[in-house]
Amino acid sequence: MTNKTGILYLCATPIGNLEDMTFRAVRILQEADLIAAEDTRNSIKLLNHFDIHTPMTSYHEHNKYEKGRILVGKLLEGQDIALVTDAGMPGISDPGEELVRMCHEAGITVTAVPGACACVTALALSGRPSRRFCFEGFLPADKKERRELLAEFAGETRTILLYEAPHRLKRTLPELLEALGDRELTVCRELTKKHESLWRTTLSEACSCYESQEAKGEYVLVIEGRSREELIRQRQQEYQEMPLADHVRLYEEQGLDQKSAMKQAARDRGITKREVYQALLHKE
């Protein structure tokens, strides 16, 4: 007889208000053989509130590989494990994604018990365009990586969502202003909690405000994407400054034939392919 493997349940937990806990999440946490928690000290408060007595173990950034192997072993033995983060959906800006990967590789069933998620909540409340958005979580601490990522944001046309801690907000806002220019911004603070607040503002105004005001609570920053029309105009301007022959050659060096290279160069510059052909022919 084949041994049945357990199931890994990704259980979303409230991001502030305990009433956002779902009935299904409570049941799964009660029925699981083990709960793997990012911080057992935080999670025990949640378990006590809902009278859940399932055994708990820690699973966090600093033990995710070693403990992940142990948890996979337990799942292969047939135990059901519920994974919880400090708040929100496991695997979103926390080490849960590593355990999920390990389970997939081991052929273990993974399912989600959905619920609160700070970035989605903030996006919905912000009123910013939500058809296309990108979520970056917390900016990297490494200066070079951080600088490179901010440079990428400069051309980002989708709505940008970032998490930020209060003690880093004063540093992050000016960096965003310098990298992106003055963009529309919604500052979401303490979502679903007693002191929840939303502030529709701009990056420059937020920088000025937090120069003199202390940042408190956890933040989600929802930043407008760059206008596609503005980006196209800027790129066209940059291409106008490049000699046309060099522009076509650039695409040829990337593997395009001459006809395709001319077509792409024409699209970049906002002109027709015939105009490109005539200009290059006249030059010859």
Short mmCIF file of C-alpha atoms in Angstrom, two decimals:
data_model
loop_
_atom_site.label_atom_id
_atom_site.label_comp_id
_atom_site.label_asym_id
_atom_site.label_seq_id
_atom_site.Cartn_x
_atom_site.Cartn_y
_atom_site.Cartn_z
CA MET A 1 0.00 0.00 0.00
CA THR A 2 1.33 3.42 -0.95
CA ASN A 3 1.85 5.81 1.94
CA LYS A 4 -0.19 8.99 1.59
CA THR A 5 1.81 12.21 1.83
CA GLY A 6 0.56 15.17 3.82
CA ILE A 7 -0.58 18.53 2.49
CA LEU A 8 1.07 21.91 2.99
CA TYR A 9 -1.56 24.57 3.68
CA LEU A 10 -0.61 28.21 3.11
CA CYS A 11 -2.84 29.93 5.67
CA ALA A 12 -3.32 33.67 5.40
CA THR A 13 -3.59 35.44 8.75
CA PRO A 14 -4.96 38.93 9.56
CA ILE A 15 -2.73 41.90 8.77
CA GLY A 16 -4.15 43.78 11.73
CA ASN A 17 -7.79 43.12 12.54
CA LEU A 18 -8.33 39.64 13.99
CA GLU A 19 -11.88 39.60 12.64
CA ASP A 20 -10.37 39.13 9.17
CA MET A 21 -9.42 35.55 10.05
CA THR A 22 -11.49 33.17 7.91
CA PHE A 23 -13.54 30.26 9.25
CA ARG A 24 -11.61 27.90 7.00
CA ALA A 25 -8.23 29.15 8.25
CA VAL A 26 -9.28 28.53 11.86
CA ARG A 27 -10.43 25.00 10.98
CA ILE A 28 -7.27 24.13 9.06
CA LEU A 29 -5.06 25.40 11.89
CA GLN A 30 -7.06 23.30 14.34
CA GLU A 31 -6.93 20.16 12.20
CA ALA A 32 -3.31 20.32 11.01
CA ASP A 33 -0.70 18.09 12.63
CA LEU A 34 1.75 20.97 12.86
CA ILE A 35 1.86 24.74 12.35
CA ALA A 36 5.06 26.24 10.92
CA ALA A 37 5.20 29.90 11.95
CA GLU A 38 7.51 32.75 10.95
CA ASP A 39 7.59 33.95 14.58
CA THR A 40 6.05 31.64 17.18
CA ARG A 41 5.86 34.51 19.67
CA ASN A 42 3.50 36.41 17.39
CA SER A 43 1.54 33.41 16.20
CA ILE A 44 0.82 32.09 19.71
CA LYS A 45 -1.30 35.19 20.32
CA LEU A 46 -3.39 34.37 17.25
CA LEU A 47 -3.72 30.72 18.22
CA ASN A 48 -4.74 31.59 21.78
CA HIS A 49 -7.36 34.04 20.51
CA PHE A 50 -9.02 31.32 18.43
CA ASP A 51 -8.46 28.55 20.98
CA ILE A 52 -6.15 26.59 18.68
CA HIS A 53 -3.86 24.08 20.39
CA THR A 54 -2.00 22.56 17.44
CA PRO A 55 1.76 22.07 18.01
CA MET A 56 3.88 24.85 16.51
CA THR A 57 7.43 25.10 15.18
CA SER A 58 9.45 28.02 13.83
CA TYR A 59 10.16 28.46 10.13
CA HIS A 60 11.83 31.72 9.16
CA GLU A 61 14.45 33.36 6.94
CA HIS A 62 17.41 32.10 8.97
CA ASN A 63 16.42 28.42 9.13
CA LYS A 64 14.39 28.06 5.92
CA TYR A 65 16.70 25.50 4.29
CA GLU A 66 17.45 23.26 7.27
CA LYS A 67 13.93 23.46 8.73
CA GLY A 68 12.43 23.22 5.24
CA ARG A 69 14.01 19.79 4.77
CA ILE A 70 12.66 18.68 8.14
CA LEU A 71 9.14 19.88 7.28
CA VAL A 72 9.26 18.17 3.88
CA GLY A 73 10.22 14.97 5.67
CA LYS A 74 7.22 15.24 7.96
CA LEU A 75 4.93 15.90 5.00
CA LEU A 76 6.29 12.83 3.21
CA GLU A 77 5.49 10.83 6.34
CA GLY A 78 1.85 11.89 5.99
CA GLN A 79 1.59 14.87 8.33
CA ASP A 80 -0.45 17.91 7.29
CA ILE A 81 1.34 21.20 7.96
CA ALA A 82 -0.11 24.71 8.03
CA LEU A 83 2.33 27.51 7.19
CA VAL A 84 1.64 30.97 8.62
CA THR A 85 3.52 34.24 8.42
CA ASP A 86 3.40 37.07 10.96
CA ALA A 87 0.63 38.73 8.94
CA GLY A 88 -0.89 38.18 5.54
CA MET A 89 -0.26 35.47 2.95
CA PRO A 90 2.69 33.09 3.38
CA GLY A 91 5.14 33.22 0.50
CA ILE A 92 4.60 36.93 -0.17
CA SER A 93 7.74 38.77 0.99
CA ASP A 94 8.67 35.97 3.41
CA PRO A 95 10.59 32.67 3.23
CA GLY A 96 7.47 30.60 2.60
CA GLU A 97 8.24 30.56 -1.11
CA GLU A 98 11.29 28.36 -0.45
CA LEU A 99 9.23 25.74 1.38
CA VAL A 100 6.63 25.78 -1.39
CA ARG A 101 9.38 25.17 -3.97
CA MET A 102 10.78 22.28 -1.94
CA CYS A 103 7.33 20.72 -1.65
CA HIS A 104 6.69 20.95 -5.39
CA GLU A 105 10.03 19.29 -6.07
CA ALA A 106 9.15 16.48 -3.63
CA GLY A 107 5.73 15.93 -5.19
CA ILE A 108 3.86 17.19 -2.12
CA THR A 109 0.45 18.82 -2.54
CA VAL A 110 0.40 22.54 -1.71
CA THR A 111 -2.85 24.46 -1.37
CA ALA A 112 -3.79 27.94 -0.17
CA VAL A 113 -6.24 29.13 2.45
CA PRO A 114 -6.51 32.71 1.15
CA GLY A 115 -7.21 35.81 3.16
CA ALA A 116 -5.73 39.19 3.93
CA CYS A 117 -2.74 40.50 1.96
CA ALA A 118 -1.40 43.99 2.63
CA CYS A 119 -0.28 44.82 -0.91
CA VAL A 120 -3.62 43.85 -2.51
CA THR A 121 -5.55 45.66 0.23
CA ALA A 122 -3.50 48.82 -0.28
CA LEU A 123 -3.89 48.70 -4.06
CA ALA A 124 -7.67 48.38 -3.80
CA LEU A 125 -7.90 51.26 -1.33
CA SER A 126 -5.52 53.56 -3.20
CA GLY A 127 -7.67 54.18 -6.25
CA ARG A 128 -4.55 53.86 -8.42
CA PRO A 129 -4.76 51.88 -11.68
CA SER A 130 -4.93 48.19 -10.80
CA ARG A 131 -5.12 46.46 -14.20
CA ARG A 132 -1.32 46.40 -14.36
CA PHE A 133 0.85 46.68 -11.27
CA CYS A 134 4.15 45.43 -9.90
CA PHE A 135 4.92 44.49 -6.31
CA GLU A 136 8.48 44.75 -5.01
CA GLY A 137 8.01 44.15 -1.28
CA PHE A 138 10.79 45.76 0.76
CA LEU A 139 13.60 47.43 -1.16
CA PRO A 140 16.93 45.58 -0.86
CA ALA A 141 19.34 46.71 1.85
CA ASP A 142 22.38 46.38 -0.42
CA LYS A 143 23.16 49.86 -1.78
CA LYS A 144 24.13 48.76 -5.28
CA GLU A 145 21.15 46.45 -5.71
CA ARG A 146 18.84 49.12 -4.31
CA ARG A 147 20.20 51.74 -6.71
CA GLU A 148 19.79 49.42 -9.71
CA LEU A 149 16.21 48.57 -8.75
CA LEU A 150 15.27 52.23 -8.31
CA ALA A 151 16.75 52.94 -11.76
CA GLU A 152 14.46 50.26 -13.21
CA PHE A 153 11.46 51.95 -11.60
CA ALA A 154 12.17 55.14 -13.55
CA GLY A 155 10.69 53.62 -16.70
CA GLU A 156 7.99 51.53 -15.00
CA THR A 157 4.54 52.31 -16.39
CA ARG A 158 2.65 50.00 -14.02
CA THR A 159 1.48 51.01 -10.54
CA ILE A 160 4.30 50.24 -8.08
CA LEU A 161 3.70 48.79 -4.61
CA LEU A 162 6.34 48.77 -1.89
CA TYR A 163 6.41 47.78 1.77
CA GLU A 164 8.35 49.98 4.16
CA ALA A 165 9.14 50.02 7.86
CA PRO A 166 8.75 53.30 9.79
CA HIS A 167 12.44 53.70 10.64
CA ARG A 168 13.41 53.52 6.94
CA LEU A 169 10.65 55.67 5.45
CA LYS A 170 12.59 58.96 5.71
CA ARG A 171 15.41 57.42 3.67
CA THR A 172 13.22 55.70 1.10
CA LEU A 173 10.95 58.59 0.10
CA PRO A 174 13.77 60.94 -1.08
CA GLU A 175 15.38 58.04 -2.95
CA LEU A 176 12.12 57.38 -4.76
CA LEU A 177 11.70 61.08 -5.57
CA GLU A 178 15.20 61.29 -7.02
CA ALA A 179 14.82 58.11 -9.07
CA LEU A 180 11.24 58.54 -10.30
CA GLY A 181 10.62 62.25 -10.29
CA ASP A 182 7.56 63.66 -8.55
CA ARG A 183 4.85 61.00 -8.85
CA GLU A 184 1.38 60.63 -7.37
CA LEU A 185 1.53 58.48 -4.24
CA THR A 186 -0.85 56.87 -1.77
CA VAL A 187 0.64 56.27 1.66
CA CYS A 188 -1.23 53.40 3.35
CA ARG A 189 -0.46 52.98 7.04
CA GLU A 190 -1.54 50.38 9.62
CA LEU A 191 -4.04 48.72 7.28
CA THR A 192 -7.13 47.22 8.99
CA LYS A 193 -5.87 48.40 12.39
CA LYS A 194 -7.35 50.98 14.73
CA HIS A 195 -5.14 53.79 13.42
CA GLU A 196 -5.41 52.92 9.72
CA SER A 197 -4.83 55.88 7.45
CA LEU A 198 -4.62 56.57 3.72
CA TRP A 199 -3.01 59.69 2.33
CA ARG A 200 -3.20 60.53 -1.38
CA THR A 201 -0.28 62.83 -2.02
CA THR A 202 2.90 63.17 -4.08
CA LEU A 203 6.44 61.96 -3.44
CA SER A 204 7.68 65.53 -2.93
CA GLU A 205 4.92 66.38 -0.46
CA ALA A 206 5.47 63.13 1.45
CA CYS A 207 9.21 63.88 1.68
CA SER A 208 8.49 67.31 3.14
CA CYS A 209 5.96 65.93 5.60
CA TYR A 210 8.19 63.20 7.01
CA GLU A 211 11.16 65.53 7.41
CA SER A 212 9.43 66.89 10.51
CA GLN A 213 6.91 64.15 11.31
CA GLU A 214 7.80 60.86 12.94
CA ALA A 215 6.81 57.77 10.95
CA LYS A 216 4.81 55.25 12.95
CA GLY A 217 3.37 51.87 11.99
CA GLU A 218 3.82 49.68 8.94
CA TYR A 219 3.53 51.27 5.49
CA VAL A 220 2.52 50.27 1.99
CA LEU A 221 3.46 52.81 -0.68
CA VAL A 222 1.34 52.80 -3.84
CA ILE A 223 3.08 54.85 -6.54
CA GLU A 224 1.65 55.81 -9.92
CA GLY A 225 3.36 54.36 -12.95
CA ARG A 226 5.00 56.56 -15.49
CA SER A 227 2.81 57.79 -18.34
CA ARG A 228 3.35 55.55 -21.38
CA GLU A 229 3.00 58.56 -23.67
CA GLU A 230 5.69 60.44 -21.74
CA LEU A 231 7.99 57.41 -21.85
CA ILE A 232 7.51 57.00 -25.59
CA ARG A 233 8.27 60.69 -26.15
CA GLN A 234 11.45 60.46 -24.08
CA ARG A 235 12.66 57.37 -25.91
CA GLN A 236 11.91 58.94 -29.26
CA GLN A 237 13.92 61.98 -28.22
CA GLU A 238 16.82 59.76 -27.18
CA TYR A 239 16.67 57.92 -30.50
CA GLN A 240 16.55 61.23 -32.41
CA GLU A 241 19.93 62.07 -30.94
CA MET A 242 21.39 58.79 -32.27
CA PRO A 243 22.55 58.74 -35.93
CA LEU A 244 19.99 56.79 -37.96
CA ALA A 245 22.58 54.42 -39.41
CA ASP A 246 23.82 53.58 -35.92
CA HIS A 247 20.25 53.00 -34.81
CA VAL A 248 19.61 50.46 -37.58
CA ARG A 249 23.02 48.85 -37.00
CA LEU A 250 22.16 48.41 -33.32
CA TYR A 251 19.31 46.07 -34.21
CA GLU A 252 21.32 44.29 -36.88
CA GLU A 253 23.97 43.52 -34.26
CA GLN A 254 21.19 42.01 -32.14
CA GLY A 255 20.41 39.56 -34.93
CA LEU A 256 17.70 41.29 -36.98
CA ASP A 257 17.94 41.37 -40.75
CA GLN A 258 18.23 44.80 -42.36
CA LYS A 259 14.53 45.06 -43.22
CA SER A 260 13.43 44.21 -39.67
CA ALA A 261 16.09 46.50 -38.18
CA MET A 262 14.84 49.41 -40.28
CA LYS A 263 11.25 48.69 -39.28
CA GLN A 264 12.14 48.65 -35.57
CA ALA A 265 14.20 51.83 -35.84
CA ALA A 266 11.30 53.55 -37.60
CA ARG A 267 8.93 52.48 -34.80
CA ASP A 268 11.36 53.79 -32.18
CA ARG A 269 11.61 57.18 -33.84
CA GLY A 270 7.95 57.55 -34.72
CA ILE A 271 8.54 57.67 -38.46
CA THR A 272 7.80 55.35 -41.39
CA LYS A 273 10.12 52.63 -42.65
CA ARG A 274 10.16 54.40 -46.01
CA GLU A 275 11.59 57.51 -44.35
CA VAL A 276 14.35 55.41 -42.80
CA TYR A 277 15.11 53.80 -46.16
CA GLN A 278 15.18 57.14 -47.98
CA ALA A 279 17.44 58.73 -45.36
CA LEU A 280 19.93 55.86 -45.47
CA LEU A 281 19.82 55.73 -49.28
CA HIS A 282 20.45 59.49 -49.52
CA LYS A 283 23.37 59.18 -47.10
CA GLU A 284 24.95 56.51 -49.28
#
